[in-house]
Structures are given as C-alpha cells and as structure tokens.
Amino acid sequence: AYADDDIHKVRSANDWLPITSSRNAKWWYSAFHNITAVVGAGVLSLPYTMVFLGWGPGIFLLVLSWIITLYTLWQLVDMHESVPGRRFDRYHELAQYTLGEKRGLWILVPLNLTVEVGADIVFMVTGGQSLKKFHKTVCHSCKQYRQTYWILIFSSVHFLLAQLPNLNSVAGVSLAAAVMSLSYSTIAWGACVYHGQLEDVSYDYLHTTPANTVFRVLNSLGVVAFAYAGHNVVLEIQATIPSSPEKPSRIPMWRGVIAAYFVTALCYLPVAVVGYWTFGQSLDDNLLLTLKKPDWLIAAANLMVVVHVIGSYQVFAMPVYDMIETVLVKNFNLPPGFWLRLIARSSYVAFTCFIAVTFPFFGDLLGFFGGIAFAPTTYFRGDYATTDVYSGAAMQLPL
C-alpha cells in the first residue's frame, strides 16, 4: 500500500513538474527552443574574440566548435531513449544512469546549475544593457539612468513569465526570441557593412603584458564555448515531444536541431567575420555597443536583443524551476500548486536579478561561465556517456 501511494505521488508530481507535464510538442518547437538556447547574447561578443584569436584561429575555432557541438548534440538526442522503456528527461538522469545514482548527481548537477543559472545571470545583464543602449539611442537628450535600473526593469517581465507552467507554454515566447536572434544578428553585420571599414583599422594582435594576453585568449575561448550552450537543456526540450516505438522522439527532435544549427551558422559566422573586418582592434565586448549609426537601426537591434534574451532566460530557467520544484515536492513533501510555483520561481528570478546587478561584467561573465561549465557539459561529456549507455556497462537503475 505504501509503495502504491509512493508511486501515485511520484506520478502526480511528474504530471505537474514543468519538464514532464506536457509531451505534445512538435518538431518546430524543438527548433524554436534550440535556436533560443544556442544563439544567445554571446553572438554579439564573437567579433571581440577575434581581436585576441586573430583571423585564422578565430574562424577555425568557430567552425570546429560548430561541428563538435552538433556531434555531441546528436549523441544526447540519440541517448534520450537509448534504454528500452525509459526516457532520460533530464540531463542529470542520464548522468546518474551512466556514472551511478549518487556520483552522477553530484558531478553533473553543479555543472548544469552553473551553466543554467550563469546563463540567466548573463541574460539579465544583457537585457539591462540593451535596454539602456536603446533608451540612449532613441533619446539623446533624456536623463540617462544607471544600468542597475534597466536590469530591474528587465527582470520585472520574468516575474510574470516565470509562472508559465512548462516549456510548451513558452513556445510562443521562444518563437519570438528565435526570430529576433536571426534579425538582430543580420542587423549587426548589416550595419557593419553599412558603416564600412575603419580607415585606420588594425588586425594586429594587441600588445599587452604576457599575463593579460593569456587571460584574454582564454576568455575568448570561454566566449566561444558559451556561444554553443544549448546542450544543457536539450534533453529537457526533447522530453516535451511525444514518443512511441513506431515514432521515437529523436526523429522530430533531430529535425529541429538541424534547423536550429543552420540558423546558428547564419548568425555566428557573418557577425564574427564582418564585425572584426569592420572594426578590428577597436571592438567592444558587445558589437552593438561599438556600432553608433544609423540610430534607428541600432535601437531596433537592441530592442530585438531584449526580446531574444527574454526567451533565452525562460528556456534556461525551466530546468532550474523543475529542479527546485522537484526538491520541494518530492523531498520536502510540499503540495504542488500555484503558491509553491509563485514563491519558488519568483525567488529564483529575484536571485538572478540581484547577482546581475551586483556583477554587471558582461564580457568577463561569458568567458568565466564558458570556461568552467559550458565546455565539460557541451564539448566532451557525451563521449563517455555514449560508451556506457550503449555498452550496457552503466548501473542499471529501476525503470
């Protein structure tokens, strides 16, 4: 009787939790969510990485990262249902299966939380930064407010959107974000072409101290890692797609991934190459901050960035909401419902807003989070997981 009650509680919780409560997504939902997750604000920092990497290494790393991350993303999609009768709906579930229940949890969860929470903090900073730039561009004579206030304004939207129950419910937001990402990327490199190459443009490596050079190169590598960050939510996205033995979820999911990576290539390479070609060493860590004219176009691009990072924040926050609510419902036996969701999610939004206000260092945050957590969860984690799952060497957990 106790076992039946426990099973019923788990099923009831899973029917309420944001990752597993809805499984009716279409393949284009996958495309929207993956574009929103992958093509983040980091695209605007890619030209800045070229300042420290140079033409050859910079382009090579962008293309190589695109190939590697597409391959590791395919691995994750394929492993979602690699065990008959089971779906790995969350990244940590796959890690627990391959590494052991406790070890997988303790290794993966800190990295995954660093990625997801770190990305949301960066999105908070970027949203506030872009709102400030938009206001300054459209109203030169207006009083200019500190970036802190713009971050607070940006965060207010998320207190409302955070109450949407699951990933499928934010599909419309994700679609708008995906369209905006392609739009502002096109505006960014198009404005560079319109601006034309600087007369005294220089592509030489910056002459600084050896220690600073090493730091900036490593930071640039971290920014490139951040630019391909969608792996941490891919299993959660796939969990929203219906699946059956005849029509496994990996087929529509992979279709969406291919579409997303095609858009990614259209965004990343032109922005990085044209942005660096235009400004060379004179680039800021955000391309839109470097561009000055035409005003209306830069204002529109900054507003598009705001819309995009609103969607990106919610896609990366949904697995965190799921983790928090799982602990509260299953470990602390709190009843699922409106008040739990309101308090838990609002607390998370407030936390990320506080950190963003306290540490508004956009470029350095990208490199920091990219170097620590994006690389191990995006570039090479899939290799040993694939070996364990397909060889049957992993711990067999109850289905």
Short mmCIF file of C-alpha atoms in Angstrom, two decimals:
data_model
loop_
_atom_site.label_atom_id
_atom_site.label_comp_id
_atom_site.label_asym_id
_atom_site.label_seq_id
_atom_site.Cartn_x
_atom_site.Cartn_y
_atom_site.Cartn_z
CA ALA A 1 0.00 0.00 0.00
CA TYR A 2 2.83 2.36 0.91
CA ALA A 3 4.60 1.53 -2.36
CA ASP A 4 1.41 2.21 -4.35
CA ASP A 5 0.96 5.53 -2.56
CA ASP A 6 4.57 6.50 -3.30
CA ILE A 7 4.17 5.60 -6.99
CA HIS A 8 0.97 7.64 -7.15
CA LYS A 9 2.69 10.65 -5.53
CA VAL A 10 5.61 10.44 -7.96
CA ARG A 11 3.28 10.22 -10.96
CA SER A 12 1.19 13.13 -9.67
CA ALA A 13 4.35 15.20 -9.18
CA ASN A 14 5.64 14.33 -12.67
CA ASP A 15 2.30 15.38 -14.17
CA TRP A 16 2.79 18.80 -12.53
CA LEU A 17 6.53 19.41 -12.92
CA PRO A 18 7.45 21.69 -15.86
CA ILE A 19 9.60 19.21 -17.81
CA THR A 20 7.25 16.22 -17.78
CA SER A 21 3.79 17.81 -17.53
CA SER A 22 3.33 18.27 -21.30
CA ARG A 23 4.51 15.96 -24.10
CA ASN A 24 2.68 17.25 -27.14
CA ALA A 25 5.41 19.40 -28.74
CA LYS A 26 6.05 19.41 -32.49
CA TRP A 27 9.44 19.32 -34.19
CA TRP A 28 9.35 23.06 -34.83
CA TYR A 29 9.01 23.62 -31.06
CA SER A 30 12.38 21.92 -30.81
CA ALA A 31 13.76 24.27 -33.47
CA PHE A 32 12.47 27.38 -31.67
CA HIS A 33 13.77 26.28 -28.27
CA ASN A 34 17.18 25.21 -29.60
CA ILE A 35 17.68 28.44 -31.56
CA THR A 36 16.71 30.42 -28.48
CA ALA A 37 19.06 28.38 -26.29
CA VAL A 38 22.06 28.25 -28.63
CA VAL A 39 22.02 31.64 -30.34
CA GLY A 40 22.31 33.62 -27.14
CA ALA A 41 23.69 37.04 -26.42
CA GLY A 42 27.17 35.57 -26.92
CA VAL A 43 26.87 36.06 -30.68
CA LEU A 44 27.48 39.79 -30.16
CA SER A 45 30.78 39.05 -28.41
CA LEU A 46 32.16 36.79 -31.14
CA PRO A 47 33.84 39.63 -33.10
CA TYR A 48 35.60 40.66 -29.89
CA THR A 49 37.14 37.19 -29.56
CA MET A 50 38.74 37.67 -32.98
CA VAL A 51 40.75 40.58 -31.54
CA PHE A 52 42.70 38.11 -29.39
CA LEU A 53 42.49 34.99 -31.56
CA GLY A 54 43.13 36.52 -34.98
CA TRP A 55 41.63 35.70 -38.36
CA GLY A 56 42.80 32.11 -38.82
CA PRO A 57 42.45 30.69 -35.29
CA GLY A 58 39.22 32.63 -34.70
CA ILE A 59 37.36 31.33 -37.76
CA PHE A 60 38.81 27.85 -37.29
CA LEU A 61 37.58 27.63 -33.70
CA LEU A 62 34.11 28.86 -34.62
CA VAL A 63 33.71 26.25 -37.36
CA LEU A 64 35.32 23.48 -35.30
CA SER A 65 33.06 24.26 -32.33
CA TRP A 66 30.01 24.18 -34.60
CA ILE A 67 30.96 20.69 -35.84
CA ILE A 68 31.89 19.28 -32.43
CA THR A 69 28.82 20.60 -30.64
CA LEU A 70 26.49 19.39 -33.40
CA TYR A 71 28.02 15.92 -33.00
CA THR A 72 27.71 15.88 -29.20
CA LEU A 73 24.17 17.23 -29.50
CA TRP A 74 23.31 14.32 -31.79
CA GLN A 75 24.68 11.96 -29.13
CA LEU A 76 22.40 13.41 -26.47
CA VAL A 77 19.35 13.29 -28.73
CA ASP A 78 20.07 9.66 -29.59
CA MET A 79 20.61 8.69 -25.94
CA HIS A 80 17.31 10.16 -24.76
CA GLU A 81 15.60 6.81 -25.39
CA SER A 82 18.61 4.53 -25.68
CA VAL A 83 17.29 2.25 -22.89
CA PRO A 84 14.07 0.43 -23.88
CA GLY A 85 11.08 1.60 -21.87
CA ARG A 86 12.78 4.65 -20.40
CA ARG A 87 13.23 8.30 -21.31
CA PHE A 88 16.05 10.38 -19.87
CA ASP A 89 14.02 13.56 -19.49
CA ARG A 90 16.70 15.49 -17.65
CA TYR A 91 20.45 15.81 -18.14
CA HIS A 92 21.21 14.61 -14.60
CA GLU A 93 19.11 11.45 -15.15
CA LEU A 94 21.43 10.43 -17.98
CA ALA A 95 24.46 11.21 -15.82
CA GLN A 96 23.03 9.12 -12.96
CA TYR A 97 22.48 6.19 -15.32
CA THR A 98 26.00 6.29 -16.75
CA LEU A 99 28.00 7.28 -13.66
CA GLY A 100 25.91 5.93 -10.82
CA GLU A 101 22.96 7.39 -8.98
CA LYS A 102 24.86 9.49 -6.43
CA ARG A 103 28.08 10.16 -8.33
CA GLY A 104 26.25 11.23 -11.48
CA LEU A 105 24.09 13.60 -9.47
CA TRP A 106 26.99 15.23 -7.64
CA ILE A 107 29.15 15.57 -10.76
CA LEU A 108 26.54 16.82 -13.20
CA VAL A 109 24.16 18.97 -11.16
CA PRO A 110 26.76 21.58 -10.04
CA LEU A 111 27.98 21.95 -13.63
CA ASN A 112 24.48 22.12 -15.04
CA LEU A 113 23.34 24.66 -12.48
CA THR A 114 26.43 26.75 -13.19
CA VAL A 115 25.51 26.75 -16.88
CA GLU A 116 21.80 27.45 -16.48
CA VAL A 117 21.95 29.92 -13.60
CA GLY A 118 25.07 31.56 -15.04
CA ALA A 119 23.39 31.95 -18.43
CA ASP A 120 20.32 33.51 -16.83
CA ILE A 121 22.51 35.99 -14.96
CA VAL A 122 24.24 36.93 -18.21
CA PHE A 123 20.84 37.31 -19.90
CA MET A 124 19.79 39.65 -17.09
CA VAL A 125 22.91 41.77 -17.64
CA THR A 126 22.45 41.74 -21.42
CA GLY A 127 18.77 42.67 -21.19
CA GLY A 128 19.51 45.63 -18.96
CA GLN A 129 22.47 46.66 -21.08
CA SER A 130 20.43 46.57 -24.28
CA LEU A 131 17.52 48.49 -22.74
CA LYS A 132 19.95 51.19 -21.60
CA LYS A 133 21.51 51.36 -25.07
CA PHE A 134 18.04 51.54 -26.68
CA HIS A 135 16.99 54.41 -24.41
CA LYS A 136 20.22 56.31 -25.04
CA THR A 137 19.94 55.82 -28.81
CA VAL A 138 16.33 56.96 -29.21
CA CYS A 139 16.55 59.84 -26.75
CA HIS A 140 19.95 61.57 -26.63
CA SER A 141 18.66 64.48 -24.55
CA CYS A 142 16.87 62.37 -21.95
CA LYS A 143 18.27 61.76 -18.50
CA GLN A 144 20.43 58.65 -18.52
CA TYR A 145 19.82 56.11 -15.79
CA ARG A 146 22.22 53.62 -14.27
CA GLN A 147 22.29 50.12 -15.73
CA THR A 148 21.00 48.77 -12.41
CA TYR A 149 17.58 50.29 -13.06
CA TRP A 150 17.39 48.79 -16.53
CA ILE A 151 18.22 45.34 -15.18
CA LEU A 152 15.42 45.73 -12.63
CA ILE A 153 13.00 46.72 -15.40
CA PHE A 154 14.09 43.74 -17.49
CA SER A 155 13.66 41.36 -14.54
CA SER A 156 10.08 42.51 -13.96
CA VAL A 157 8.99 40.71 -17.14
CA HIS A 158 10.33 37.42 -15.81
CA PHE A 159 8.33 37.56 -12.60
CA LEU A 160 5.28 37.21 -14.88
CA LEU A 161 6.66 34.76 -17.48
CA ALA A 162 8.09 32.52 -14.74
CA GLN A 163 4.53 31.48 -13.87
CA LEU A 164 4.02 29.77 -17.24
CA PRO A 165 3.81 26.06 -16.31
CA ASN A 166 6.14 24.29 -18.78
CA LEU A 167 8.35 24.54 -21.88
CA ASN A 168 5.46 24.08 -24.28
CA SER A 169 3.69 27.05 -22.72
CA VAL A 170 6.63 29.33 -23.59
CA ALA A 171 6.79 28.15 -27.23
CA GLY A 172 5.37 31.48 -28.43
CA VAL A 173 7.98 33.40 -26.47
CA SER A 174 10.64 31.08 -27.82
CA LEU A 175 9.45 31.62 -31.41
CA ALA A 176 9.65 35.39 -30.98
CA ALA A 177 13.13 35.03 -29.48
CA ALA A 178 14.30 32.82 -32.35
CA VAL A 179 13.08 35.31 -34.95
CA MET A 180 14.71 38.17 -33.06
CA SER A 181 18.05 36.35 -32.82
CA LEU A 182 18.28 35.97 -36.59
CA SER A 183 17.04 39.54 -37.06
CA TYR A 184 19.46 41.33 -34.74
CA SER A 185 22.37 39.19 -35.94
CA THR A 186 21.57 40.23 -39.50
CA ILE A 187 21.23 43.87 -38.43
CA ALA A 188 24.56 43.68 -36.57
CA TRP A 189 26.62 42.51 -39.53
CA GLY A 190 24.50 44.50 -42.00
CA ALA A 191 25.15 47.68 -40.02
CA CYS A 192 28.86 46.86 -40.11
CA VAL A 193 28.73 46.64 -43.90
CA TYR A 194 26.82 49.93 -44.00
CA HIS A 195 29.37 51.52 -41.65
CA GLY A 196 32.28 50.37 -43.76
CA GLN A 197 35.81 49.50 -42.74
CA LEU A 198 37.57 51.93 -40.43
CA GLU A 199 40.26 53.96 -42.18
CA ASP A 200 42.93 53.05 -39.66
CA VAL A 201 41.63 49.56 -38.88
CA SER A 202 44.24 47.18 -37.46
CA TYR A 203 44.11 43.39 -37.24
CA ASP A 204 47.38 43.02 -35.36
CA TYR A 205 47.36 41.29 -32.00
CA LEU A 206 47.04 43.71 -29.13
CA HIS A 207 50.37 44.38 -27.43
CA THR A 208 49.81 43.92 -23.70
CA THR A 209 51.53 42.08 -20.89
CA PRO A 210 52.00 38.31 -21.37
CA ALA A 211 49.69 37.58 -18.43
CA ASN A 212 46.92 39.77 -19.83
CA THR A 213 47.32 38.22 -23.29
CA VAL A 214 46.96 34.70 -21.88
CA PHE A 215 43.93 35.75 -19.86
CA ARG A 216 42.23 37.37 -22.85
CA VAL A 217 42.87 34.38 -25.12
CA LEU A 218 41.44 32.01 -22.51
CA ASN A 219 38.49 34.35 -22.00
CA SER A 220 37.88 34.33 -25.76
CA LEU A 221 37.84 30.54 -25.75
CA GLY A 222 35.27 30.72 -22.96
CA VAL A 223 33.11 33.08 -25.01
CA VAL A 224 33.19 30.66 -27.96
CA ALA A 225 32.19 27.85 -25.58
CA PHE A 226 29.30 29.99 -24.29
CA ALA A 227 28.12 30.56 -27.87
CA TYR A 228 27.20 26.85 -28.21
CA ALA A 229 25.42 26.40 -24.89
CA GLY A 230 22.17 24.65 -25.79
CA HIS A 231 23.22 21.14 -24.74
CA ASN A 232 22.28 21.71 -21.12
CA VAL A 233 18.59 21.92 -21.95
CA VAL A 234 18.37 19.61 -24.98
CA LEU A 235 17.10 16.53 -23.08
CA GLU A 236 14.51 18.68 -21.33
CA ILE A 237 13.37 20.03 -24.70
CA GLN A 238 13.16 16.52 -26.14
CA ALA A 239 11.12 15.41 -23.10
CA THR A 240 8.26 17.61 -24.34
CA ILE A 241 7.97 15.69 -27.64
CA PRO A 242 5.63 12.64 -27.77
CA SER A 243 7.29 9.30 -28.41
CA SER A 244 6.31 5.76 -29.34
CA PRO A 245 8.21 2.69 -30.61
CA GLU A 246 7.00 3.49 -34.13
CA LYS A 247 7.76 7.22 -33.89
CA PRO A 248 10.59 7.84 -31.39
CA SER A 249 11.11 11.41 -30.24
CA ARG A 250 14.64 11.56 -31.63
CA ILE A 251 13.34 11.94 -35.22
CA PRO A 252 11.41 15.22 -34.78
CA MET A 253 13.97 16.40 -32.23
CA TRP A 254 16.87 15.92 -34.64
CA ARG A 255 14.93 17.71 -37.37
CA GLY A 256 14.56 20.68 -35.07
CA VAL A 257 18.25 20.56 -34.09
CA ILE A 258 19.36 20.63 -37.74
CA ALA A 259 17.14 23.65 -38.40
CA ALA A 260 18.50 25.37 -35.30
CA TYR A 261 22.14 24.75 -36.22
CA PHE A 262 21.56 26.01 -39.75
CA VAL A 263 20.25 29.28 -38.28
CA THR A 264 23.19 29.30 -35.85
CA ALA A 265 25.67 29.24 -38.72
CA LEU A 266 23.78 32.07 -40.44
CA CYS A 267 24.09 34.15 -37.28
CA TYR A 268 27.58 33.40 -35.99
CA LEU A 269 29.95 33.46 -38.94
CA PRO A 270 28.76 36.70 -40.60
CA VAL A 271 28.66 38.57 -37.28
CA ALA A 272 32.13 37.42 -36.24
CA VAL A 273 33.82 37.91 -39.62
CA VAL A 274 32.14 41.14 -40.75
CA GLY A 275 32.27 42.70 -37.29
CA TYR A 276 36.01 42.07 -36.99
CA TRP A 277 36.63 43.16 -40.59
CA THR A 278 34.91 46.49 -39.89
CA PHE A 279 36.44 47.49 -36.55
CA GLY A 280 39.49 45.28 -35.94
CA GLN A 281 41.11 46.10 -32.60
CA SER A 282 38.56 48.85 -31.87
CA LEU A 283 35.78 46.41 -30.95
CA ASP A 284 33.95 46.40 -27.60
CA ASP A 285 32.87 43.14 -25.99
CA ASN A 286 29.37 43.71 -27.43
CA LEU A 287 29.18 44.59 -31.13
CA LEU A 288 26.08 46.75 -30.72
CA LEU A 289 27.98 48.93 -28.25
CA THR A 290 30.64 49.55 -30.90
CA LEU A 291 28.15 50.48 -33.62
CA LYS A 292 26.93 54.07 -33.45
CA LYS A 293 24.98 54.71 -36.69
CA PRO A 294 22.34 54.62 -38.02
CA ASP A 295 20.50 55.32 -34.76
CA TRP A 296 17.16 53.77 -35.66
CA LEU A 297 18.77 50.52 -36.79
CA ILE A 298 20.92 50.18 -33.66
CA ALA A 299 17.90 50.96 -31.50
CA ALA A 300 15.85 48.28 -33.27
CA ALA A 301 18.65 45.72 -32.89
CA ASN A 302 18.96 46.41 -29.17
CA LEU A 303 15.22 46.01 -28.72
CA MET A 304 15.40 42.70 -30.59
CA VAL A 305 18.17 41.57 -28.25
CA VAL A 306 15.87 42.32 -25.31
CA VAL A 307 13.08 40.18 -26.77
CA HIS A 308 15.53 37.38 -27.53
CA VAL A 309 17.12 37.20 -24.09
CA ILE A 310 13.65 37.21 -22.52
CA GLY A 311 13.01 33.92 -24.33
CA SER A 312 16.51 32.59 -23.64
CA TYR A 313 16.13 33.28 -19.94
CA GLN A 314 12.93 31.24 -19.74
CA VAL A 315 14.30 28.29 -21.72
CA PHE A 316 17.36 28.05 -19.47
CA ALA A 317 15.34 28.73 -16.32
CA MET A 318 12.75 25.99 -16.91
CA PRO A 319 15.08 23.09 -15.92
CA VAL A 320 16.06 25.08 -12.81
CA TYR A 321 12.39 25.59 -11.95
CA ASP A 322 11.93 21.86 -12.44
CA MET A 323 14.83 21.03 -10.12
CA ILE A 324 13.68 23.41 -7.39
CA GLU A 325 10.09 22.21 -7.53
CA THR A 326 11.17 18.56 -7.59
CA VAL A 327 13.10 19.05 -4.35
CA LEU A 328 10.25 20.94 -2.71
CA VAL A 329 7.56 18.45 -3.73
CA LYS A 330 9.39 15.11 -3.51
CA ASN A 331 11.92 15.77 -0.72
CA PHE A 332 10.05 18.26 1.46
CA ASN A 333 6.57 16.89 0.64
CA LEU A 334 5.15 20.32 -0.10
CA PRO A 335 1.88 20.24 -2.05
CA PRO A 336 2.28 21.23 -5.72
CA GLY A 337 0.23 24.22 -6.72
CA PHE A 338 0.06 27.89 -7.53
CA TRP A 339 1.64 29.25 -4.36
CA LEU A 340 4.63 26.91 -4.43
CA ARG A 341 5.30 27.83 -8.05
CA LEU A 342 4.85 31.54 -7.40
CA ILE A 343 7.21 31.66 -4.42
CA ALA A 344 9.87 29.29 -5.79
CA ARG A 345 10.14 30.82 -9.24
CA SER A 346 9.89 34.41 -8.07
CA SER A 347 12.70 33.73 -5.61
CA TYR A 348 14.88 32.40 -8.42
CA VAL A 349 14.20 35.42 -10.65
CA ALA A 350 15.00 37.74 -7.74
CA PHE A 351 18.24 35.87 -7.07
CA THR A 352 19.49 36.11 -10.67
CA CYS A 353 18.49 39.78 -10.79
CA PHE A 354 20.45 40.50 -7.60
CA ILE A 355 23.60 38.81 -8.92
CA ALA A 356 23.27 40.60 -12.28
CA VAL A 357 23.00 43.97 -10.55
CA THR A 358 25.97 43.15 -8.31
CA PHE A 359 28.27 41.82 -11.06
CA PRO A 360 27.39 43.53 -14.37
CA PHE A 361 30.56 42.43 -16.20
CA PHE A 362 29.10 41.11 -19.43
CA GLY A 363 32.19 40.06 -21.38
CA ASP A 364 34.04 38.54 -18.43
CA LEU A 365 30.94 36.64 -17.30
CA LEU A 366 30.74 34.94 -20.70
CA GLY A 367 34.31 33.71 -20.51
CA PHE A 368 34.02 32.72 -16.86
CA PHE A 369 30.93 30.57 -17.26
CA GLY A 370 32.04 29.24 -20.63
CA GLY A 371 35.40 28.08 -19.31
CA ILE A 372 34.12 26.50 -16.09
CA ALA A 373 30.96 24.69 -17.11
CA PHE A 374 29.95 25.05 -20.76
CA ALA A 375 32.95 23.14 -22.11
CA PRO A 376 32.55 19.97 -19.97
CA THR A 377 28.78 19.79 -20.50
CA THR A 378 28.81 20.68 -24.20
CA TYR A 379 32.04 19.57 -25.89
CA PHE A 380 33.07 16.23 -24.43
CA ARG A 381 30.62 14.94 -21.82
CA GLY A 382 28.71 12.95 -24.40
CA ASP A 383 31.61 10.63 -25.28
CA TYR A 384 31.81 8.55 -22.11
CA ALA A 385 28.04 8.67 -21.67
CA THR A 386 27.58 7.11 -25.10
CA THR A 387 30.06 4.37 -24.31
CA ASP A 388 28.37 3.45 -21.04
CA VAL A 389 24.78 3.56 -22.29
CA TYR A 390 25.31 1.56 -25.44
CA SER A 391 27.70 -0.99 -23.94
CA GLY A 392 25.38 -1.74 -21.05
CA ALA A 393 28.21 -1.10 -18.60
CA ALA A 394 26.34 1.57 -16.68
CA MET A 395 24.47 1.00 -13.45
CA GLN A 396 21.00 -0.37 -14.11
CA LEU A 397 18.56 1.85 -12.28
CA PRO A 398 14.88 0.88 -11.80
CA LEU A 399 12.75 1.81 -14.80
#
